[in-house]
Amino acid sequence: MATTNGVTRYAQWVVNHPFIVIVLTLFMVFAAASGGRFLGFTTDYRVFFSKDNPELVAFESLEKMYTKNDNVMFIVTPKDGNVFTPETLKIIQELTREGWQVPYSIRVDSIANFQHTEAEGDELSVRDLVPEEEPLDAARLEKIKTIALNEPLLKQRLISKTGHVTGVNVTVQLPGKNPVQEVPEVVTFARTLAAGFMEKYPSIEIRLSGIVMMNNAFSEASKKDMSSLVPISFVLMLITLGLLLKGFSGTAGTLLIIVFSILVAMGTGGYLGFPITPPSASTPTIVLTVAIANAVHVLVTFFHEMRRGLEKKAAMIESLRINMQPVFLASITTVFGFLSMNFADVPPFVHLGNMVAIGVLASFVLTVFFLPAFMTLMPVRVKIRQAGDGYVMMDHLGEFIVNNRKRLMWGMLAAVIVLISFIPRNELNDVFVHYFDQSVKFRVDSDYFTENLSGLYIIDYSLDSGETGGISNPQFMSDLAKLADWFRQQPEVIHVNTFTDIMRRLNKNMHGDDASYYREPRERDLAAQYLLLYEMSLPYGLDLNNQINVDKSATRFTVTLQTMSTNDLLALEQRAQDWLKANTTNIKQAHGTGTTMMFANIGKKNIKSMLLGTTIALILISMVLIFALRSLKIGLVSMIPNLIPAAMGFGLWGIFVGEVGLALSVVTGMTLGIVVDDTVHFLSKYLRARREKQLSPQQATIYAFHTVGMAMFTTSVVLVVGFLVLSLSAFKLNAGMGTLTAIIIALALIADFFFLPPLLMKLEEKKNETTDTARTITDTAAA
């Protein structure tokens, strides 16, 4: 940082050349903001995973081997509670045909076009379960119902156990050339189709779920947050600033800093190629909140100096002289905190951290460059007061803390220990469907889907036989069937889709539909012939490419699950791996993958990577404080009240919530940089009193409260209010992050007011005792 004389000369130049400063500011802001044209909302959940994420790599490898499982599920509920009526089945037939019109569709599956097989003499008959031309009389309806409710490939996948809900699943192959348009195009068509059917057929209800709908929900959540939360934040900030600063000029100047900082952050993000995702969509709200702090400190001191009788320019020069170092330190430590998010395994949080860091740097530059020039030109009226008449409340608070320092320090330590003891109650639990609250249609429809038909939680396996054509090996099929049976016995499992169910049915068909032959073929050549005959009989779009690879060495095995916690999901996968190892010999490779497994693993990985990021940020912040405060002891001690708020916050979270998800893994690093701000400002005033004014520790504490206490309180209130706005987000990652951050910032203010000052005074007392002891020893030796 520049010397005091250098800061004074700089401040004098800024206040004496306001028009040049404002023109330069506008040029720089607009140059950065023009990058906003490169910003776009992402519509792909895979943005939450880095390109080298092992679960993503495994999933993409599986999709290349078979087909993608991006889908739209039309969930059809007849109001009479019975799918198996002529009217409803005709609707399902029509919806199945119309499903092929969905953009980029490559496959449509329903009970209507399910390829049912049965023996007709020596021939194998393969036809739609619900025939197009044949009349649906009572006998035909009963047969269709019996087959559907007993077919393993349909039950709890496309038809509910009781036959009251059914599904039409449209698989799409997105080109990937313009994802921002492709997903909304599919969703818009699907919604229009569903609405048209419900209007045409009032006897049914249609809900929509599936991966494509989830992708779109991420985009819609981002847009909703930016359109609703940012305006709310602006209104709350204006009200708060108006009440605290009590003046138009200061409020207007701070508002411009907020707007300019957001424009710089978002525009630079556009230049860097960052997409807008639900986490990064909270950038404007966070920048808005954090950017205020610097301006408030400068303005509070500015108004304070004017009340003491200084004229406007002199007051601003003095405010910059006093605040330049603490404002710079507060900004750089906040930047370090947000940059620690670069260690996250989740790219949207990396983007969020970088954009907020850029916004914080912009707010610092604007606060010490643009704000002084702007305030110089604006009319400012303050009531002249005597130096000793202001901030009476903070003076009383300082005196209270000085007089009760021992009780406060030990009381705070006790509170910290108690809250920290509740941290182990937190359990890592990411339920990706629950990333959206009940105000999001996708969440409501997906919950209905899971409760009434099937599930969105899926584990995919590519089970390798180890040889070309090996899926026809009876031993391999036997292991496959045993694995399917084991999964079906697990309470979390809704449905298992396995190639062996087809082979069992074909074996029965080829033996005159004798039920005793409902098992895997016992001869490899025979099994291969059955499979070839079946594949040749399948119509276009309903082949087995989604289940069998090209050389028939591996098959896709899909398990559909109840919506469940991360820990339960990983425990189930581990049980499966243990069972495979102990009970199979012919399955060469079997690792669970898919969207569900990707989200299940990312939480723990992110916590581990963020521990490293937070540690590095802590080291950097400590080094900056030690250097800037010119005291190793004070620099290290200052970190204590900055670390305990996060620990206390997670303790409180353990008491009232008990679940830590993906977003909360970045909170410690993020808040570390924010909560340091108040500590920096308090210590800078405390040390100024000790070094320049030669005040005692007790007097220096009261001086610090008098000069910066109100600004600390003001900025903390603004920060808490700003982050609480995020708790209103429909996207629960943002809501949880905002709520916990607000709690930690509030606890940090309590620590800075009631723990840091007693701690400093205690250290000073120890130092004085040591000095007095040394003097006594010296005097005794001299005598």
Tab-separated table of N, CA, C and O in Angstrom, residues 81-170:
chain	number	residue	atom	x	y	z
A	81	GLY	N	-58.763	-43.252	-12.625
A	81	GLY	CA	-57.851	-44.140	-11.911
A	81	GLY	C	-57.576	-45.459	-12.597
A	81	GLY	O	-57.022	-46.370	-11.968
A	82	ASN	N	-57.935	-45.587	-13.876
A	82	ASN	CA	-57.734	-46.855	-14.590
A	82	ASN	C	-57.175	-46.586	-15.983
A	82	ASN	O	-57.848	-45.984	-16.824
A	83	VAL	N	-55.930	-47.041	-16.199
A	83	VAL	CA	-55.302	-46.859	-17.511
A	83	VAL	C	-55.942	-47.774	-18.551
A	83	VAL	O	-56.039	-47.426	-19.730
A	84	PHE	N	-56.433	-48.937	-18.109
A	84	PHE	CA	-56.847	-49.987	-19.046
A	84	PHE	C	-58.320	-49.852	-19.431
A	84	PHE	O	-59.151	-50.746	-19.192
A	85	THR	N	-58.626	-48.706	-20.027
A	85	THR	CA	-59.937	-48.491	-20.644
A	85	THR	C	-59.702	-48.174	-22.111
A	85	THR	O	-58.623	-47.693	-22.490
A	86	PRO	N	-60.687	-48.441	-22.981
A	86	PRO	CA	-60.483	-48.158	-24.405
A	86	PRO	C	-60.082	-46.712	-24.676
A	86	PRO	O	-59.184	-46.455	-25.478
A	87	GLU	N	-60.741	-45.780	-23.988
A	87	GLU	CA	-60.451	-44.366	-24.243
A	87	GLU	C	-59.014	-44.024	-23.877
A	87	GLU	O	-58.285	-43.403	-24.649
A	88	THR	N	-58.586	-44.441	-22.668
A	88	THR	CA	-57.235	-44.092	-22.207
A	88	THR	C	-56.168	-44.768	-23.061
A	88	THR	O	-55.161	-44.135	-23.424
A	89	LEU	N	-56.367	-46.020	-23.423
A	89	LEU	CA	-55.363	-46.703	-24.248
A	89	LEU	C	-55.255	-46.076	-25.631
A	89	LEU	O	-54.156	-46.006	-26.196
A	90	LYS	N	-56.381	-45.609	-26.184
A	90	LYS	CA	-56.325	-44.918	-27.470
A	90	LYS	C	-55.562	-43.595	-27.333
A	90	LYS	O	-54.826	-43.187	-28.236
A	91	ILE	N	-55.731	-42.921	-26.177
A	91	ILE	CA	-54.982	-41.683	-25.925
A	91	ILE	C	-53.485	-41.986	-25.858
A	91	ILE	O	-52.665	-41.250	-26.417
A	92	ILE	N	-53.122	-43.080	-25.181
A	92	ILE	CA	-51.708	-43.455	-25.070
A	92	ILE	C	-51.148	-43.774	-26.450
A	92	ILE	O	-50.010	-43.406	-26.779
A	93	GLN	N	-51.930	-44.457	-27.290
A	93	GLN	CA	-51.487	-44.734	-28.649
A	93	GLN	C	-51.221	-43.441	-29.418
A	93	GLN	O	-50.190	-43.297	-30.086
A	94	GLU	N	-52.153	-42.511	-29.298
A	94	GLU	CA	-52.005	-41.233	-30.015
A	94	GLU	C	-50.818	-40.439	-29.485
A	94	GLU	O	-50.035	-39.873	-30.264
A	95	LEU	N	-50.663	-40.411	-28.164
A	95	LEU	CA	-49.538	-39.685	-27.572
A	95	LEU	C	-48.211	-40.330	-27.972
A	95	LEU	O	-47.212	-39.639	-28.192
A	96	THR	N	-48.191	-41.658	-28.091
A	96	THR	CA	-46.985	-42.362	-28.530
A	96	THR	C	-46.608	-41.947	-29.951
A	96	THR	O	-45.436	-41.689	-30.248
A	97	ARG	N	-47.620	-41.863	-30.844
A	97	ARG	CA	-47.350	-41.419	-32.219
A	97	ARG	C	-46.857	-39.979	-32.239
A	97	ARG	O	-45.894	-39.639	-32.935
A	98	GLU	N	-47.520	-39.131	-31.462
A	98	GLU	CA	-47.139	-37.703	-31.438
A	98	GLU	C	-45.772	-37.506	-30.790
A	98	GLU	O	-45.083	-36.526	-31.066
A	99	GLY	N	-45.379	-38.449	-29.934
A	99	GLY	CA	-44.082	-38.333	-29.279
A	99	GLY	C	-42.920	-38.313	-30.262
A	99	GLY	O	-41.871	-37.717	-29.997
A	100	TRP	N	-43.129	-38.953	-31.404
A	100	TRP	CA	-42.078	-38.946	-32.427
A	100	TRP	C	-41.870	-37.557	-33.037
A	100	TRP	O	-40.853	-37.313	-33.701
A	101	GLN	N	-42.831	-36.647	-32.811
A	101	GLN	CA	-42.708	-35.290	-33.344
A	101	GLN	C	-41.899	-34.372	-32.426
A	101	GLN	O	-41.577	-33.244	-32.800
A	102	VAL	N	-41.605	-34.856	-31.227
A	102	VAL	CA	-40.760	-34.062	-30.311
A	102	VAL	C	-39.400	-33.848	-30.982
A	102	VAL	O	-38.807	-34.791	-31.509
A	103	PRO	N	-38.908	-32.619	-31.019
A	103	PRO	CA	-37.621	-32.344	-31.685
A	103	PRO	C	-36.509	-33.272	-31.175
A	103	PRO	O	-36.404	-33.509	-29.972
A	104	TYR	N	-35.746	-33.809	-32.104
A	104	TYR	CA	-34.558	-34.639	-31.828
A	104	TYR	C	-34.914	-35.989	-31.197
A	104	TYR	O	-34.038	-36.665	-30.649
A	105	SER	N	-36.169	-36.423	-31.271
A	105	SER	CA	-36.548	-37.710	-30.692
A	105	SER	C	-35.956	-38.856	-31.517
A	105	SER	O	-35.896	-38.798	-32.741
A	106	ILE	N	-35.488	-39.897	-30.822
A	106	ILE	CA	-34.932	-41.075	-31.497
A	106	ILE	C	-35.639	-42.355	-31.055
A	106	ILE	O	-35.442	-43.404	-31.653
A	107	ARG	N	-36.493	-42.233	-30.035
A	107	ARG	CA	-37.171	-43.430	-29.537
A	107	ARG	C	-38.360	-42.997	-28.679
A	107	ARG	O	-38.263	-42.014	-27.923
A	108	VAL	N	-39.462	-43.728	-28.812
A	108	VAL	CA	-40.633	-43.489	-27.964
A	108	VAL	C	-41.085	-44.830	-27.403
A	108	VAL	O	-41.318	-45.780	-28.162
A	109	ASP	N	-41.209	-44.919	-26.083
A	109	ASP	CA	-41.618	-46.155	-25.421
A	109	ASP	C	-42.879	-45.919	-24.604
A	109	ASP	O	-42.973	-44.923	-23.871
A	110	SER	N	-43.814	-46.845	-24.715
A	110	SER	CA	-45.033	-46.798	-23.909
A	110	SER	C	-45.603	-48.204	-23.821
A	110	SER	O	-45.127	-49.130	-24.496
A	111	ILE	N	-46.645	-48.363	-23.008
A	111	ILE	CA	-47.289	-49.682	-22.961
A	111	ILE	C	-47.967	-49.974	-24.295
A	111	ILE	O	-48.168	-51.144	-24.654
A	112	ALA	N	-48.316	-48.930	-25.052
A	112	ALA	CA	-49.019	-49.131	-26.321
A	112	ALA	C	-48.126	-49.788	-27.362
A	112	ALA	O	-48.542	-50.709	-28.067
A	113	ASN	N	-46.866	-49.298	-27.477
A	113	ASN	CA	-45.984	-49.849	-28.517
A	113	ASN	C	-44.966	-50.842	-27.960
A	113	ASN	O	-43.987	-51.181	-28.639
A	114	PHE	N	-45.164	-51.293	-26.715
A	114	PHE	CA	-44.265	-52.304	-26.162
A	114	PHE	C	-44.317	-53.549	-27.043
A	114	PHE	O	-45.398	-54.059	-27.386
A	115	GLN	N	-43.143	-54.061	-27.410
A	115	GLN	CA	-43.072	-55.195	-28.326
A	115	GLN	C	-43.250	-56.513	-27.560
A	115	GLN	O	-42.300	-57.100	-27.069
A	116	HIS	N	-44.519	-56.922	-27.509
A	116	HIS	CA	-44.874	-58.142	-26.794
A	116	HIS	C	-44.644	-59.348	-27.699
A	116	HIS	O	-44.952	-59.323	-28.888
A	117	THR	N	-44.070	-60.380	-27.125
A	117	THR	CA	-43.800	-61.600	-27.898
A	117	THR	C	-44.625	-62.760	-27.365
A	117	THR	O	-44.861	-62.879	-26.153
A	118	GLU	N	-45.056	-63.610	-28.301
A	118	GLU	CA	-45.741	-64.834	-27.904
A	118	GLU	C	-45.640	-65.845	-29.042
A	118	GLU	O	-45.341	-65.486	-30.185
A	119	ALA	N	-45.855	-67.092	-28.709
A	119	ALA	CA	-45.741	-68.160	-29.703
A	119	ALA	C	-47.033	-68.284	-30.501
A	119	ALA	O	-48.130	-68.238	-29.934
A	120	GLU	N	-46.890	-68.440	-31.809
A	120	GLU	CA	-48.020	-68.733	-32.689
A	120	GLU	C	-47.617	-69.955	-33.512
A	120	GLU	O	-47.020	-69.826	-34.575
A	121	GLY	N	-47.894	-71.117	-32.967
A	121	GLY	CA	-47.420	-72.349	-33.591
A	121	GLY	C	-45.915	-72.430	-33.477
A	121	GLY	O	-45.352	-72.350	-32.378
A	122	ASP	N	-45.252	-72.571	-34.604
A	122	ASP	CA	-43.787	-72.605	-34.619
A	122	ASP	C	-43.189	-71.224	-34.864
A	122	ASP	O	-41.971	-71.093	-34.982
A	123	GLU	N	-44.044	-70.214	-34.943
A	123	GLU	CA	-43.588	-68.854	-35.244
A	123	GLU	C	-43.497	-68.021	-33.965
A	123	GLU	O	-44.213	-68.261	-32.981
A	124	LEU	N	-42.606	-66.998	-34.010
A	124	LEU	CA	-42.509	-66.015	-32.924
A	124	LEU	C	-43.242	-64.754	-33.356
A	124	LEU	O	-42.893	-64.141	-34.366
A	125	SER	N	-44.257	-64.414	-32.639
A	125	SER	CA	-45.037	-63.208	-32.944
A	125	SER	C	-44.514	-62.043	-32.105
A	125	SER	O	-44.408	-62.151	-30.879
A	126	VAL	N	-44.148	-60.945	-32.786
A	126	VAL	CA	-43.688	-59.722	-32.110
A	126	VAL	C	-44.586	-58.586	-32.572
A	126	VAL	O	-44.618	-58.249	-33.755
A	127	ARG	N	-45.366	-58.016	-31.658
A	127	ARG	CA	-46.304	-56.961	-32.066
A	127	ARG	C	-46.532	-55.999	-30.898
A	127	ARG	O	-46.170	-56.292	-29.745
A	128	ASP	N	-47.152	-54.852	-31.225
A	128	ASP	CA	-47.498	-53.866	-30.193
A	128	ASP	C	-48.439	-54.502	-29.179
A	128	ASP	O	-49.371	-55.239	-29.548
A	129	LEU	N	-48.220	-54.183	-27.914
A	129	LEU	CA	-49.095	-54.716	-26.875
A	129	LEU	C	-50.531	-54.226	-27.068
A	129	LEU	O	-51.490	-54.977	-26.831
A	130	VAL	N	-50.663	-52.964	-27.463
A	130	VAL	CA	-51.992	-52.417	-27.765
A	130	VAL	C	-52.077	-52.252	-29.278
A	130	VAL	O	-51.523	-51.297	-29.842
A	131	PRO	N	-52.729	-53.189	-29.979
A	131	PRO	CA	-52.754	-53.141	-31.442
A	131	PRO	C	-53.543	-51.946	-31.964
A	131	PRO	O	-54.514	-51.498	-31.340
A	132	GLU	N	-53.097	-51.438	-33.101
A	132	GLU	CA	-53.697	-50.240	-33.663
A	132	GLU	C	-55.112	-50.493	-34.193
A	132	GLU	O	-56.019	-49.705	-33.960
A	133	GLU	N	-55.303	-51.568	-34.923
A	133	GLU	CA	-56.548	-51.767	-35.659
A	133	GLU	C	-57.572	-52.612	-34.913
A	133	GLU	O	-58.770	-52.484	-35.133
A	134	GLU	N	-57.136	-53.490	-34.030
A	134	GLU	CA	-58.066	-54.420	-33.388
A	134	GLU	C	-58.937	-53.720	-32.346
A	134	GLU	O	-58.476	-52.805	-31.650
A	135	PRO	N	-60.193	-54.127	-32.239
A	135	PRO	CA	-61.088	-53.527	-31.240
A	135	PRO	C	-60.669	-53.915	-29.824
A	135	PRO	O	-60.208	-55.037	-29.578
A	136	LEU	N	-60.842	-52.972	-28.906
A	136	LEU	CA	-60.444	-53.205	-27.511
A	136	LEU	C	-61.672	-53.642	-26.718
A	136	LEU	O	-62.276	-52.879	-25.968
A	137	ASP	N	-62.030	-54.918	-26.869
A	137	ASP	CA	-63.158	-55.447	-26.109
A	137	ASP	C	-62.684	-55.854	-24.717
A	137	ASP	O	-61.503	-55.755	-24.374
A	138	ALA	N	-63.590	-56.326	-23.909
A	138	ALA	CA	-63.284	-56.642	-22.505
A	138	ALA	C	-62.192	-57.695	-22.382
A	138	ALA	O	-61.283	-57.578	-21.536
A	139	ALA	N	-62.258	-58.711	-23.263
A	139	ALA	CA	-61.253	-59.778	-23.191
A	139	ALA	C	-59.870	-59.255	-23.565
A	139	ALA	O	-58.867	-59.580	-22.911
A	140	ARG	N	-59.830	-58.425	-24.614
A	140	ARG	CA	-58.543	-57.853	-25.045
A	140	ARG	C	-57.994	-56.937	-23.951
A	140	ARG	O	-56.790	-56.962	-23.662
A	141	LEU	N	-58.844	-56.136	-23.354
A	141	LEU	CA	-58.398	-55.222	-22.288
A	141	LEU	C	-57.831	-55.998	-21.106
A	141	LEU	O	-56.802	-55.616	-20.529
A	142	GLU	N	-58.497	-57.083	-20.722
A	142	GLU	CA	-58.023	-57.872	-19.587
A	142	GLU	C	-56.678	-58.508	-19.895
A	142	GLU	O	-55.795	-58.580	-19.031
A	143	LYS	N	-56.497	-58.956	-21.143
A	143	LYS	CA	-55.225	-59.565	-21.532
A	143	LYS	C	-54.094	-58.531	-21.500
A	143	LYS	O	-53.003	-58.798	-20.977
A	144	ILE	N	-54.390	-57.354	-22.055
A	144	ILE	CA	-53.389	-56.271	-22.060
A	144	ILE	C	-53.004	-55.916	-20.625
A	144	ILE	O	-51.815	-55.756	-20.300
A	145	LYS	N	-54.006	-55.800	-19.763
A	145	LYS	CA	-53.741	-55.441	-18.368
A	145	LYS	C	-52.901	-56.505	-17.675
A	145	LYS	O	-51.936	-56.188	-16.968
A	146	THR	N	-53.242	-57.763	-17.877
A	146	THR	CA	-52.506	-58.861	-17.230
A	146	THR	C	-51.051	-58.876	-17.685
A	146	THR	O	-50.129	-59.024	-16.866
A	147	ILE	N	-50.835	-58.708	-19.001
A	147	ILE	CA	-49.464	-58.718	-19.528
A	147	ILE	C	-48.675	-57.531	-18.987
A	147	ILE	O	-47.544	-57.685	-18.501
A	148	ALA	N	-49.273	-56.345	-19.037
A	148	ALA	CA	-48.562	-55.121	-18.629
A	148	ALA	C	-48.177	-55.149	-17.157
A	148	ALA	O	-47.058	-54.774	-16.778
A	149	LEU	N	-49.111	-55.593	-16.307
A	149	LEU	CA	-48.856	-55.563	-14.864
A	149	LEU	C	-47.952	-56.701	-14.398
A	149	LEU	O	-47.544	-56.727	-13.235
A	150	ASN	N	-47.645	-57.630	-15.303
A	150	ASN	CA	-46.749	-58.725	-14.935
A	150	ASN	C	-45.453	-58.731	-15.732
A	150	ASN	O	-44.610	-59.596	-15.510
A	151	GLU	N	-45.300	-57.770	-16.634
A	151	GLU	CA	-44.098	-57.699	-17.451
A	151	GLU	C	-43.013	-56.906	-16.717
A	151	GLU	O	-43.192	-55.717	-16.450
A	152	PRO	N	-41.887	-57.537	-16.381
A	152	PRO	CA	-40.828	-56.836	-15.633
A	152	PRO	C	-40.298	-55.581	-16.345
A	152	PRO	O	-39.855	-54.644	-15.681
A	153	LEU	N	-40.337	-55.573	-17.676
A	153	LEU	CA	-39.827	-54.415	-18.410
A	153	LEU	C	-40.777	-53.222	-18.362
A	153	LEU	O	-40.378	-52.107	-18.678
A	154	LEU	N	-42.034	-53.454	-17.971
A	154	LEU	CA	-43.030	-52.379	-17.943
A	154	LEU	C	-43.417	-51.950	-16.530
A	154	LEU	O	-43.550	-50.755	-16.254
A	155	LYS	N	-43.610	-52.923	-15.659
A	155	LYS	CA	-44.126	-52.631	-14.326
A	155	LYS	C	-43.184	-51.714	-13.546
A	155	LYS	O	-42.003	-51.981	-13.417
A	156	GLN	N	-43.747	-50.610	-13.061
A	156	GLN	CA	-43.023	-49.567	-12.323
A	156	GLN	C	-41.942	-48.888	-13.170
A	156	GLN	O	-41.030	-48.278	-12.627
A	157	ARG	N	-42.091	-49.005	-14.475
A	157	ARG	CA	-41.267	-48.229	-15.400
A	157	ARG	C	-42.167	-47.409	-16.311
A	157	ARG	O	-42.014	-46.201	-16.424
A	158	LEU	N	-43.152	-48.089	-16.944
A	158	LEU	CA	-44.100	-47.391	-17.804
A	158	LEU	C	-45.553	-47.594	-17.364
A	158	LEU	O	-46.454	-47.003	-17.940
A	159	ILE	N	-45.753	-48.435	-16.355
A	159	ILE	CA	-47.092	-48.622	-15.794
A	159	ILE	C	-46.958	-48.820	-14.288
A	159	ILE	O	-46.047	-49.522	-13.824
A	160	SER	N	-47.827	-48.174	-13.531
A	160	SER	CA	-47.762	-48.309	-12.071
A	160	SER	C	-48.230	-49.687	-11.630
A	160	SER	O	-48.862	-50.421	-12.396
A	161	LYS	N	-47.945	-50.027	-10.391
A	161	LYS	CA	-48.296	-51.363	-9.874
A	161	LYS	C	-49.792	-51.629	-9.934
A	161	LYS	O	-50.218	-52.763	-10.148
A	162	THR	N	-50.589	-50.573	-9.730
A	162	THR	CA	-52.045	-50.748	-9.716
A	162	THR	C	-52.709	-50.357	-11.026
A	162	THR	O	-53.937	-50.454	-11.145
A	163	GLY	N	-51.912	-49.883	-11.981
A	163	GLY	CA	-52.473	-49.512	-13.278
A	163	GLY	C	-53.212	-48.184	-13.279
A	163	GLY	O	-54.058	-47.949	-14.143
A	164	HIS	N	-52.894	-47.298	-12.324
A	164	HIS	CA	-53.601	-46.010	-12.283
A	164	HIS	C	-52.827	-44.882	-12.965
A	164	HIS	O	-53.380	-43.811	-13.212
A	165	VAL	N	-51.551	-45.105	-13.262
A	165	VAL	CA	-50.707	-44.110	-13.928
A	165	VAL	C	-49.840	-44.828	-14.950
A	165	VAL	O	-49.365	-45.949	-14.703
A	166	THR	N	-49.616	-44.179	-16.080
A	166	THR	CA	-48.718	-44.744	-17.080
A	166	THR	C	-47.827	-43.642	-17.632
A	166	THR	O	-48.048	-42.455	-17.365
A	167	GLY	N	-46.814	-44.046	-18.378
A	167	GLY	CA	-45.861	-43.072	-18.916
A	167	GLY	C	-45.571	-43.320	-20.375
A	167	GLY	O	-45.604	-44.447	-20.859
A	168	VAL	N	-45.286	-42.227	-21.085
A	168	VAL	CA	-44.790	-42.294	-22.456
A	168	VAL	C	-43.415	-41.636	-22.442
A	168	VAL	O	-43.303	-40.436	-22.185
A	169	ASN	N	-42.390	-42.441	-22.671
A	169	ASN	CA	-41.016	-41.952	-22.553
A	169	ASN	C	-40.438	-41.653	-23.935
A	169	ASN	O	-40.339	-42.540	-24.779
A	170	VAL	N	-40.046	-40.392	-24.119
A	170	VAL	CA	-39.454	-39.955	-25.387
A	170	VAL	C	-37.964	-39.730	-25.160
A	170	VAL	O	-37.573	-38.856	-24.372
